[in-house]
Amino acid sequence: DSGPWGETSLENKKGSVFLIDLEAEIIRPLALNCLAYPSGLALSQDEKIIYVCETCANRVVRFVFSPQGIFYFSTFYQFSGRFGPTAIAVSNSGLIYVSRFEFSNISTDGEITCLNDQGVILDRIVLPNAPEISGLSFSKLKSNMLHVTENSIVPSCFRVLVKGEENEVDKGSFDQ
């Protein structure tokens, strides 16, 4: 829960991450009122790590599930430049794709950073005329197809083919 846009910041952290235990029918906080606008989240392939974009702190944090049943919380990757990450997706091979939001009056291009599970940058995808990336999701039908939503001028959805280290933008965007 990040709260309303503009009401959480580096100086006024109100964002939280909750875990819903369906078997026990309880909701418990993993981080309570201590994050600067958490937005996107994704699970690792083995579902033992939860990655969360902390937009206003320009970083990705992770919650690691321990054998004792406790989640440990730490910074996974600290970015610099651009406003901050807003969306995240994990590929079938375990690579982590992070959207790097920037306001359209500052930049015209969008950026997605690809990290491995150790937090090392492997690739950078640039999306021309799409700086305000708001969502990422891998296709269930084509595991190398990354869907990207963007909100700067006209809300759009792009398809990005992810092939190894080669990335190719499908030039045709389609309406939402």
Coordinates of C-alpha atoms in Angstrom, one line a residue:
D1 CA 0.0 0.0 0.0
S2 CA 1.7 3.2 -1.2
G3 CA -1.0 5.6 -0.2
P4 CA -2.1 8.5 -2.4
W5 CA 0.4 9.9 -4.9
G6 CA 2.2 12.8 -3.3
E7 CA 1.4 11.8 0.4
T8 CA 4.4 9.6 0.8
S9 CA 8.0 10.7 0.2
L10 CA 11.5 10.3 1.5
E11 CA 10.7 12.6 4.4
N12 CA 7.3 11.2 5.0
K13 CA 7.4 7.4 4.5
K14 CA 3.9 5.9 4.7
G15 CA 4.1 3.0 2.3
S16 CA 3.7 -0.6 3.4
V17 CA 3.9 -4.2 2.1
F18 CA 1.5 -6.8 3.4
L19 CA 1.4 -10.6 3.2
I20 CA -1.9 -12.4 2.9
D21 CA -1.9 -15.9 4.3
L22 CA -4.8 -17.6 2.7
E23 CA -4.6 -20.7 4.8
A24 CA -4.5 -18.8 8.2
E25 CA -6.9 -16.1 6.8
I26 CA -4.7 -13.3 8.1
I27 CA -3.0 -10.2 6.7
R28 CA 0.3 -9.3 8.2
P29 CA 2.7 -6.4 7.4
L30 CA 6.1 -7.2 6.1
A31 CA 7.0 -3.5 6.1
L32 CA 4.6 -1.1 7.9
N33 CA 4.6 2.7 7.2
C34 CA 8.3 2.7 6.3
L35 CA 8.6 2.8 2.5
A36 CA 8.7 5.8 0.2
Y37 CA 5.9 5.0 -2.3
P38 CA 6.2 1.3 -2.9
S39 CA 4.6 0.4 -6.3
G40 CA 5.4 -2.6 -8.4
L41 CA 6.1 -6.0 -6.9
A42 CA 7.1 -9.4 -8.3
L43 CA 7.9 -12.9 -7.0
S44 CA 11.1 -14.8 -7.8
Q45 CA 10.6 -18.0 -9.7
D46 CA 10.8 -20.2 -6.5
E47 CA 8.5 -17.7 -4.7
K48 CA 11.0 -17.2 -1.8
I49 CA 11.8 -13.6 -2.7
I50 CA 9.4 -10.7 -3.1
Y51 CA 10.9 -7.7 -5.0
V52 CA 9.3 -4.3 -4.5
C53 CA 9.9 -1.0 -6.3
E54 CA 10.3 1.8 -3.8
T55 CA 9.7 4.6 -6.3
C56 CA 10.6 7.7 -4.2
A57 CA 13.8 6.1 -2.8
N58 CA 14.8 5.1 -6.4
R59 CA 15.5 1.5 -5.4
V60 CA 14.3 -2.1 -5.4
V61 CA 14.0 -3.8 -2.1
R62 CA 13.6 -7.5 -1.5
F63 CA 11.9 -9.6 1.2
V64 CA 13.7 -12.9 1.5
F65 CA 11.7 -15.8 3.1
S66 CA 14.0 -17.7 5.5
P67 CA 13.7 -21.4 6.5
Q68 CA 12.4 -20.2 9.9
G69 CA 9.4 -18.6 8.2
I70 CA 10.6 -15.0 8.6
F71 CA 10.9 -12.4 5.8
Y72 CA 14.1 -10.4 5.9
F73 CA 14.0 -7.0 4.2
S74 CA 17.0 -5.2 2.5
T75 CA 17.9 -3.1 -0.5
F76 CA 18.4 -5.2 -3.6
Y77 CA 19.4 -2.5 -6.0
Q78 CA 19.9 1.3 -5.5
F79 CA 19.4 3.2 -8.8
S80 CA 20.6 6.8 -9.5
G81 CA 19.1 9.1 -12.1
R82 CA 15.5 9.1 -13.2
F83 CA 12.7 9.5 -10.7
G84 CA 12.4 5.9 -9.6
P85 CA 11.3 2.3 -10.4
T86 CA 7.5 1.8 -10.8
A87 CA 7.1 -1.7 -12.1
I88 CA 8.9 -5.0 -12.0
A89 CA 8.6 -8.4 -13.6
V90 CA 10.7 -11.6 -13.3
S91 CA 11.2 -13.7 -16.4
N92 CA 11.0 -17.5 -16.6
S93 CA 14.9 -17.6 -16.5
G94 CA 14.8 -15.5 -13.3
L95 CA 16.0 -12.2 -14.7
I96 CA 14.5 -9.1 -13.1
Y97 CA 13.1 -6.3 -15.3
V98 CA 12.6 -3.0 -13.7
S99 CA 10.9 0.0 -15.2
R100 CA 12.6 3.4 -14.6
F101 CA 10.0 6.1 -14.5
E102 CA 10.8 9.7 -15.4
F103 CA 8.5 12.7 -15.9
S104 CA 7.8 13.5 -19.6
N105 CA 9.0 17.1 -19.1
I106 CA 12.5 15.8 -18.2
S107 CA 13.0 12.9 -20.6
T108 CA 11.4 11.6 -23.8
D109 CA 12.6 8.0 -23.5
G110 CA 11.5 5.2 -21.2
E111 CA 14.0 2.8 -19.7
I112 CA 13.8 -0.8 -18.4
T113 CA 16.8 -2.2 -16.6
C114 CA 17.5 -6.0 -16.6
L115 CA 19.2 -7.4 -13.5
N116 CA 20.3 -10.9 -12.5
D117 CA 19.4 -12.4 -9.2
Q118 CA 22.6 -10.9 -7.7
G119 CA 21.7 -7.4 -8.6
V120 CA 24.1 -7.0 -11.5
I121 CA 22.8 -5.0 -14.5
L122 CA 22.8 -7.1 -17.6
D123 CA 21.0 -4.9 -20.0
R124 CA 19.1 -1.7 -20.6
I125 CA 16.1 -1.3 -22.8
V126 CA 15.3 2.1 -24.1
L127 CA 11.7 2.9 -25.3
P128 CA 11.5 6.1 -27.4
N129 CA 8.8 8.5 -26.5
A130 CA 7.7 6.5 -23.5
P131 CA 9.2 7.9 -20.3
E132 CA 6.4 7.3 -17.8
I133 CA 6.4 3.5 -17.7
S134 CA 3.7 2.3 -15.3
G135 CA 3.5 -1.5 -15.7
L136 CA 5.5 -4.6 -16.8
S137 CA 4.2 -8.1 -17.3
F138 CA 5.5 -11.2 -19.1
S139 CA 3.0 -12.9 -21.5
K140 CA 1.7 -16.2 -20.3
L141 CA 1.6 -17.4 -24.0
K142 CA 5.0 -16.2 -25.1
S143 CA 7.6 -16.2 -22.3
N144 CA 9.9 -13.8 -24.2
M145 CA 7.2 -11.2 -24.7
L146 CA 7.2 -8.3 -22.1
H147 CA 4.1 -6.1 -22.1
V148 CA 4.9 -2.5 -21.0
T149 CA 2.3 0.2 -20.1
E150 CA 3.1 3.8 -20.4
N151 CA 1.1 7.0 -19.4
S152 CA 2.9 10.2 -20.6
I153 CA 0.8 11.5 -23.5
V154 CA -1.6 8.8 -24.5
P155 CA -1.8 5.6 -22.4
S156 CA -0.2 2.9 -24.4
C157 CA 0.9 -0.7 -24.2
F158 CA 4.0 -1.9 -26.0
R159 CA 5.3 -5.4 -26.6
V160 CA 9.0 -5.9 -26.1
L161 CA 10.6 -9.1 -27.3
V162 CA 13.3 -10.3 -24.9
K163 CA 15.8 -12.6 -26.6
G164 CA 18.9 -13.3 -24.6
E165 CA 20.7 -10.0 -24.5
E166 CA 19.0 -8.7 -27.6
N167 CA 15.9 -6.6 -27.1
E168 CA 13.7 -5.5 -29.9
V169 CA 10.7 -3.2 -29.6
D170 CA 7.6 -4.1 -31.5
K171 CA 7.0 -0.9 -33.4
G172 CA 3.3 -1.2 -33.3
S173 CA 1.8 -0.1 -30.0
F174 CA -1.8 -1.0 -29.3
D175 CA -4.6 0.7 -27.5
Q176 CA -5.6 -0.2 -24.0

